[in-house]
Short mmCIF file of C-alpha atoms in Angstrom, two decimals:
data_model
loop_
_atom_site.label_atom_id
_atom_site.label_comp_id
_atom_site.label_asym_id
_atom_site.label_seq_id
_atom_site.Cartn_x
_atom_site.Cartn_y
_atom_site.Cartn_z
CA VAL C 139 0.00 0.00 0.00
CA ASN C 140 1.31 3.40 -0.95
CA GLY C 141 0.48 5.53 2.10
CA SER C 142 -3.21 4.88 2.70
CA ARG C 143 -4.00 4.56 -0.99
CA THR C 144 -4.46 1.28 -2.78
CA GLN C 145 -1.36 0.41 -4.76
CA LEU C 146 -2.28 -1.38 -7.97
CA THR C 147 1.09 -2.11 -9.59
CA LEU C 148 2.34 -5.60 -10.31
CA ALA C 149 4.94 -7.07 -7.97
CA LYS C 150 8.23 -7.81 -9.69
CA ASN C 151 8.96 -11.17 -8.14
CA GLY C 152 6.35 -13.95 -8.16
CA VAL C 153 5.78 -15.80 -4.87
CA GLY C 154 3.75 -18.80 -3.88
CA SER C 155 3.47 -20.31 -7.37
CA THR C 156 2.67 -23.70 -5.83
CA SER C 157 -0.01 -22.38 -3.46
CA THR C 158 -3.26 -24.35 -3.46
CA VAL C 159 -6.64 -22.84 -4.35
CA SER C 160 -10.04 -23.35 -2.72
CA LEU C 161 -13.17 -22.14 -4.50
CA VAL C 162 -16.17 -21.30 -2.30
CA ILE C 163 -19.60 -21.22 -3.96
CA PRO C 164 -22.75 -20.54 -1.91
CA VAL C 165 -25.86 -22.24 -3.30
CA ARG C 166 -29.55 -22.31 -2.54
CA ASN C 167 -31.91 -23.78 -5.12
CA GLU C 168 -29.52 -23.30 -8.05
CA ALA C 169 -30.17 -26.62 -9.78
CA ARG C 170 -30.61 -24.97 -13.20
CA ASN C 171 -27.41 -22.92 -12.89
CA VAL C 172 -24.85 -24.88 -10.91
CA ALA C 173 -23.97 -27.40 -13.64
CA TRP C 174 -23.01 -24.63 -16.06
CA VAL C 175 -20.68 -23.14 -13.45
CA LEU C 176 -19.07 -26.41 -12.37
CA GLU C 177 -18.45 -27.57 -15.95
CA GLN C 178 -16.21 -24.54 -16.58
CA ILE C 179 -14.03 -24.80 -13.50
CA THR C 180 -10.51 -25.76 -14.55
CA ASP C 181 -8.37 -28.48 -13.05
CA ASP C 182 -6.00 -26.03 -11.37
CA ILE C 183 -8.59 -25.45 -8.64
CA ASP C 184 -7.61 -27.83 -5.84
CA GLU C 185 -10.81 -27.72 -3.80
CA ILE C 186 -14.41 -26.78 -4.60
CA ILE C 187 -16.65 -26.09 -1.62
CA LEU C 188 -20.38 -25.85 -2.18
CA VAL C 189 -22.06 -24.19 0.79
CA ASP C 190 -25.67 -25.33 0.74
CA GLY C 191 -28.31 -23.05 2.23
CA ALA C 192 -30.90 -25.82 2.69
CA SER C 193 -31.73 -26.24 -1.00
CA THR C 194 -35.07 -27.90 -1.69
CA ASP C 195 -34.49 -28.60 -5.39
CA ALA C 196 -31.95 -30.83 -7.14
CA THR C 197 -28.98 -28.50 -6.60
CA LEU C 198 -26.80 -30.98 -4.72
CA ILE C 199 -27.70 -33.99 -6.87
CA THR C 200 -26.89 -32.02 -10.00
CA ALA C 201 -23.65 -30.64 -8.58
CA LEU C 202 -22.36 -34.02 -7.48
CA ARG C 203 -23.21 -35.52 -10.85
CA TYR C 204 -21.06 -32.99 -12.67
CA ARG C 205 -18.30 -32.76 -10.08
CA PRO C 206 -18.21 -35.77 -7.73
CA ASP C 207 -15.10 -34.31 -6.09
CA ILE C 208 -16.82 -31.24 -4.61
CA ARG C 209 -17.19 -30.80 -0.86
CA VAL C 210 -20.71 -30.00 0.28
CA VAL C 211 -20.87 -28.01 3.52
CA PRO C 212 -24.17 -27.12 5.23
CA GLN C 213 -24.59 -23.39 5.69
CA GLU C 214 -24.52 -22.06 9.23
CA GLY C 215 -26.87 -19.12 9.72
CA VAL C 216 -28.96 -17.29 7.14
CA GLY C 217 -27.89 -15.11 4.21
CA LYS C 218 -25.09 -14.90 1.68
CA GLY C 219 -22.62 -13.57 4.22
CA SER C 220 -23.24 -16.50 6.54
CA ALA C 221 -22.81 -18.91 3.63
CA LEU C 222 -19.48 -17.43 2.59
CA ARG C 223 -18.14 -17.33 6.13
CA THR C 224 -19.09 -20.99 6.49
CA GLY C 225 -17.18 -21.80 3.31
CA PHE C 226 -14.14 -19.76 4.29
CA LEU C 227 -13.82 -21.65 7.55
CA ALA C 228 -14.11 -24.97 5.72
CA ALA C 229 -11.51 -24.09 3.07
CA THR C 230 -8.07 -25.68 3.28
CA GLY C 231 -6.33 -24.03 0.32
CA ASP C 232 -3.68 -21.33 0.62
CA ILE C 233 -5.83 -19.09 -1.60
CA VAL C 234 -9.61 -18.71 -1.24
CA VAL C 235 -11.74 -17.59 -4.17
CA MET C 236 -15.44 -16.77 -3.86
CA MET C 237 -17.97 -16.64 -6.67
CA ASP C 238 -21.71 -17.02 -7.25
CA ALA C 239 -23.52 -20.10 -8.53
CA ASP C 240 -26.03 -18.31 -10.75
CA GLY C 241 -23.87 -18.14 -13.89
CA SER C 242 -23.19 -14.41 -13.62
CA MET C 243 -19.45 -14.91 -13.13
CA ALA C 244 -17.09 -16.80 -15.45
CA PRO C 245 -14.86 -19.40 -13.74
CA GLN C 246 -12.28 -18.76 -16.46
CA GLU C 247 -11.50 -15.43 -14.78
CA ILE C 248 -10.29 -17.11 -11.58
CA ARG C 249 -6.77 -17.44 -12.96
CA HIS C 250 -6.40 -13.64 -13.02
CA TYR C 251 -7.22 -13.39 -9.32
CA VAL C 252 -4.83 -16.20 -8.47
CA HIS C 253 -2.10 -14.65 -10.61
CA PHE C 254 -2.01 -11.46 -8.56
CA LEU C 255 -2.20 -13.28 -5.25
CA ARG C 256 0.81 -15.32 -6.31
CA ASN C 257 2.64 -12.15 -7.25
CA GLY C 258 2.63 -10.13 -4.06
CA TYR C 259 -0.98 -9.11 -3.45
CA ASP C 260 -3.10 -10.06 -0.46
CA PHE C 261 -6.66 -9.37 -1.58
CA VAL C 262 -7.95 -9.27 -5.15
CA LYS C 263 -11.39 -8.13 -6.19
CA GLY C 264 -13.19 -8.05 -9.49
CA SER C 265 -14.31 -4.78 -11.03
CA ARG C 266 -16.99 -4.28 -13.64
CA PHE C 267 -15.97 -0.68 -14.19
CA ILE C 268 -12.38 -0.79 -15.40
CA GLY C 269 -11.05 -1.55 -18.86
CA GLY C 270 -11.83 -5.12 -19.84
CA GLY C 271 -14.68 -5.38 -17.33
CA GLY C 272 -18.38 -4.74 -17.69
CA SER C 273 -21.87 -5.75 -16.69
CA LEU C 274 -24.71 -7.15 -18.76
CA ASP C 275 -26.94 -7.33 -15.72
CA ILE C 276 -26.76 -4.18 -13.59
CA THR C 277 -29.74 -1.82 -13.78
CA PRO C 278 -29.35 1.98 -13.96
CA PHE C 279 -30.74 2.26 -10.42
CA ARG C 280 -28.28 -0.27 -9.01
CA LYS C 281 -25.43 1.34 -10.94
CA LEU C 282 -26.29 4.72 -9.43
CA GLY C 283 -26.42 3.20 -5.96
CA ASN C 284 -23.08 1.49 -6.46
CA ARG C 285 -21.51 4.78 -7.54
CA PHE C 286 -22.79 6.50 -4.41
CA LEU C 287 -21.58 3.76 -2.09
CA LEU C 288 -18.22 3.67 -3.86
CA ALA C 289 -17.85 7.45 -3.54
CA VAL C 290 -18.49 7.22 0.20
CA PHE C 291 -16.00 4.38 0.54
CA ASN C 292 -13.26 6.09 -1.47
CA SER C 293 -13.78 9.33 0.45
CA LEU C 294 -13.55 7.73 3.86
CA TYR C 295 -10.74 5.30 3.14
CA ASP C 296 -8.69 7.50 0.78
CA SER C 297 -8.93 4.86 -1.92
CA ASP C 298 -9.16 4.68 -5.71
CA LEU C 299 -11.26 1.54 -6.05
CA THR C 300 -13.65 1.32 -9.00
CA ASP C 301 -16.19 -1.24 -7.74
CA LEU C 302 -17.51 -2.11 -4.29
CA CYS C 303 -20.65 -4.24 -4.49
CA TYR C 304 -19.39 -7.20 -6.49
CA GLY C 305 -18.88 -10.68 -5.10
CA PHE C 306 -16.01 -12.06 -7.19
CA CYS C 307 -13.05 -11.84 -4.80
CA ALA C 308 -10.01 -13.82 -3.67
CA PHE C 309 -7.56 -13.62 -0.79
CA HIS C 310 -4.85 -15.50 1.04
CA ARG C 311 -6.48 -17.72 3.65
CA ARG C 312 -3.86 -16.74 6.21
CA TYR C 313 -5.62 -13.37 6.48
CA LEU C 314 -9.07 -14.80 7.24
CA GLU C 315 -8.85 -14.28 10.98
CA LEU C 316 -7.50 -10.77 10.45
CA LEU C 317 -10.54 -9.85 8.31
CA GLN C 318 -12.86 -10.53 11.28
CA LEU C 319 -15.90 -11.06 9.08
CA SER C 320 -19.33 -10.93 10.70
CA ALA C 321 -21.77 -9.87 7.95
CA THR C 322 -24.70 -12.15 7.22
CA GLY C 323 -26.04 -10.68 3.95
CA PHE C 324 -24.84 -9.25 0.65
CA GLU C 325 -22.94 -6.57 2.56
CA ILE C 326 -20.17 -9.08 3.22
CA GLU C 327 -18.59 -8.07 -0.09
CA ALA C 328 -18.16 -4.51 1.18
CA GLU C 329 -17.13 -5.73 4.64
CA MET C 330 -14.30 -7.76 3.15
CA THR C 331 -12.98 -4.73 1.28
CA VAL C 332 -13.32 -2.48 4.34
CA GLN C 333 -11.50 -4.94 6.57
CA ALA C 334 -8.78 -5.58 3.99
CA MET C 335 -8.22 -1.83 3.68
CA GLN C 336 -8.17 -1.32 7.44
CA ALA C 337 -5.71 -4.17 7.87
CA GLY C 338 -3.32 -2.63 5.37
CA LEU C 339 -3.51 -5.51 2.90
CA ARG C 340 -2.25 -5.01 -0.63
CA ILE C 341 -5.34 -4.83 -2.83
CA ALA C 342 -5.62 -5.28 -6.59
CA GLU C 343 -8.63 -4.98 -8.88
CA VAL C 344 -8.97 -7.11 -11.99
CA PRO C 345 -11.48 -6.66 -14.83
CA SER C 346 -14.56 -8.88 -14.62
CA LEU C 347 -17.59 -9.29 -16.84
CA GLU C 348 -20.85 -9.71 -14.96
CA MET C 349 -23.37 -11.69 -16.96
CA PRO C 350 -27.11 -12.00 -16.35
CA ARG C 351 -28.27 -14.74 -13.99
CA ARG C 352 -28.98 -17.74 -16.20
CA TYR C 353 -32.19 -18.87 -14.51
CA GLY C 354 -34.31 -17.73 -11.59
CA LYS C 355 -34.44 -14.47 -9.66
CA SER C 356 -31.82 -12.89 -7.45
CA ASN C 357 -32.43 -12.43 -3.73
CA LEU C 358 -30.71 -9.03 -3.91
CA ARG C 359 -32.91 -6.09 -2.89
CA ALA C 360 -31.25 -2.89 -4.04
CA VAL C 361 -32.51 -0.46 -1.40
CA ARG C 362 -32.46 -2.81 1.59
CA ASP C 363 -29.05 -4.26 0.78
CA GLY C 364 -27.66 -0.87 -0.24
CA ILE C 365 -28.48 0.48 3.21
CA ARG C 366 -26.76 -2.50 4.80
CA VAL C 367 -23.66 -1.86 2.67
CA LEU C 368 -23.63 1.81 3.66
CA ARG C 369 -23.86 0.90 7.34
CA THR C 370 -21.00 -1.55 6.90
CA VAL C 371 -18.79 1.06 5.24
CA LEU C 372 -19.52 3.66 7.91
CA ARG C 373 -19.22 1.28 10.84
CA GLY C 374 -15.90 -0.05 9.61
CA HIS C 375 -14.15 3.31 9.66
CA ARG C 376 -11.85 3.53 12.67
CA SER C 377 -12.39 7.21 13.39
CA GLY C 378 -16.16 7.01 13.59
CA VAL C 379 -17.81 8.82 10.73
CA SER C 380 -21.10 10.16 11.98
CA GLY C 381 -19.59 13.63 12.24
CA HIS C 382 -17.10 13.34 9.40
CA LEU C 383 -19.03 11.83 6.49
CA LEU C 384 -20.29 15.04 4.91
CA GLU C 385 -16.94 16.71 5.47
CA ALA C 386 -15.10 13.84 3.78
CA ILE C 387 -17.38 13.88 0.76
CA ALA C 388 -17.20 17.66 0.52
CA ASN C 389 -13.40 17.62 0.72
CA ARG C 390 -13.16 14.98 -2.00
CA ARG C 391 -15.51 16.90 -4.26
CA GLY C 392 -13.48 20.03 -3.74
CA ALA C 393 -10.21 18.25 -4.45
CA THR C 394 -11.51 16.73 -7.66
CA ALA C 395 -13.74 19.54 -8.93
CA GLY C 396 -13.78 19.41 -12.70
CA GLN C 397 -11.59 16.32 -12.77
CA PRO C 398 -12.42 12.62 -12.67
CA ILE C 399 -11.23 10.62 -9.67
CA PRO C 400 -7.98 8.93 -10.77
CA VAL C 401 -8.11 5.15 -11.04
CA VAL C 402 -5.18 2.83 -11.64
CA ALA C 403 -6.14 -0.69 -12.63
CA ALA C 404 -4.06 -3.80 -12.28
CA PRO C 405 -3.01 -5.09 -15.71
CA GLN C 406 -4.67 -8.29 -16.86
CA ALA C 407 -2.80 -11.52 -16.29
CA SER C 408 -1.71 -13.25 -19.43
#
């Protein structure tokens, strides 16, 4: 990290090239989607953990048919955050990758996350809003909300991140305890970034293409979950932000008046 800003330059010397990789996928009634995801996972993933949130359809039968080697772990608690935390605790790999089971994320992108973790970074997150990334699913309302939440985050944490509410992330498992995750819902994605920033971890963003969910409806509720994300961002700031939020935003606007906020993206792995 360069000062308190996120440093997004590639490390010169690769480390941990033999590190093992665990992939954590939370599922709940994803029978029509999970096969498509599992079929595309490459052999360089050492462990696939399916965290089942009490599915009542054929999710587990379908998953085991396509990948008999997966580990199925019952979810503890309710919500996406609880599912991911369950999977993180069950993971045994040196590197932990998280992704959704609805077909909105391409398993082929995992290698980019792993590349940067093996080359000096501690926490890698996908971004839909840097070169090479994009979204075929986000609505204008959700995009506006994400921009607002991102602006608050970047103002408070003196960061240059380009995406906040996106659940394609990876990190070294040795930092799991340091992250001190407690979120139960979709806000866990923001909590992970907040905690990684507070802990001084080296963070990289990689381009990611978000595709539409293949089948079914998302459990995401833009307003409800957006409020939970905002609370997570505010609560995570060490100084306490109830009296400083407006000042931080005002200062950032003044510093960048007439100019876009600078963003430096990690180059794509080859």
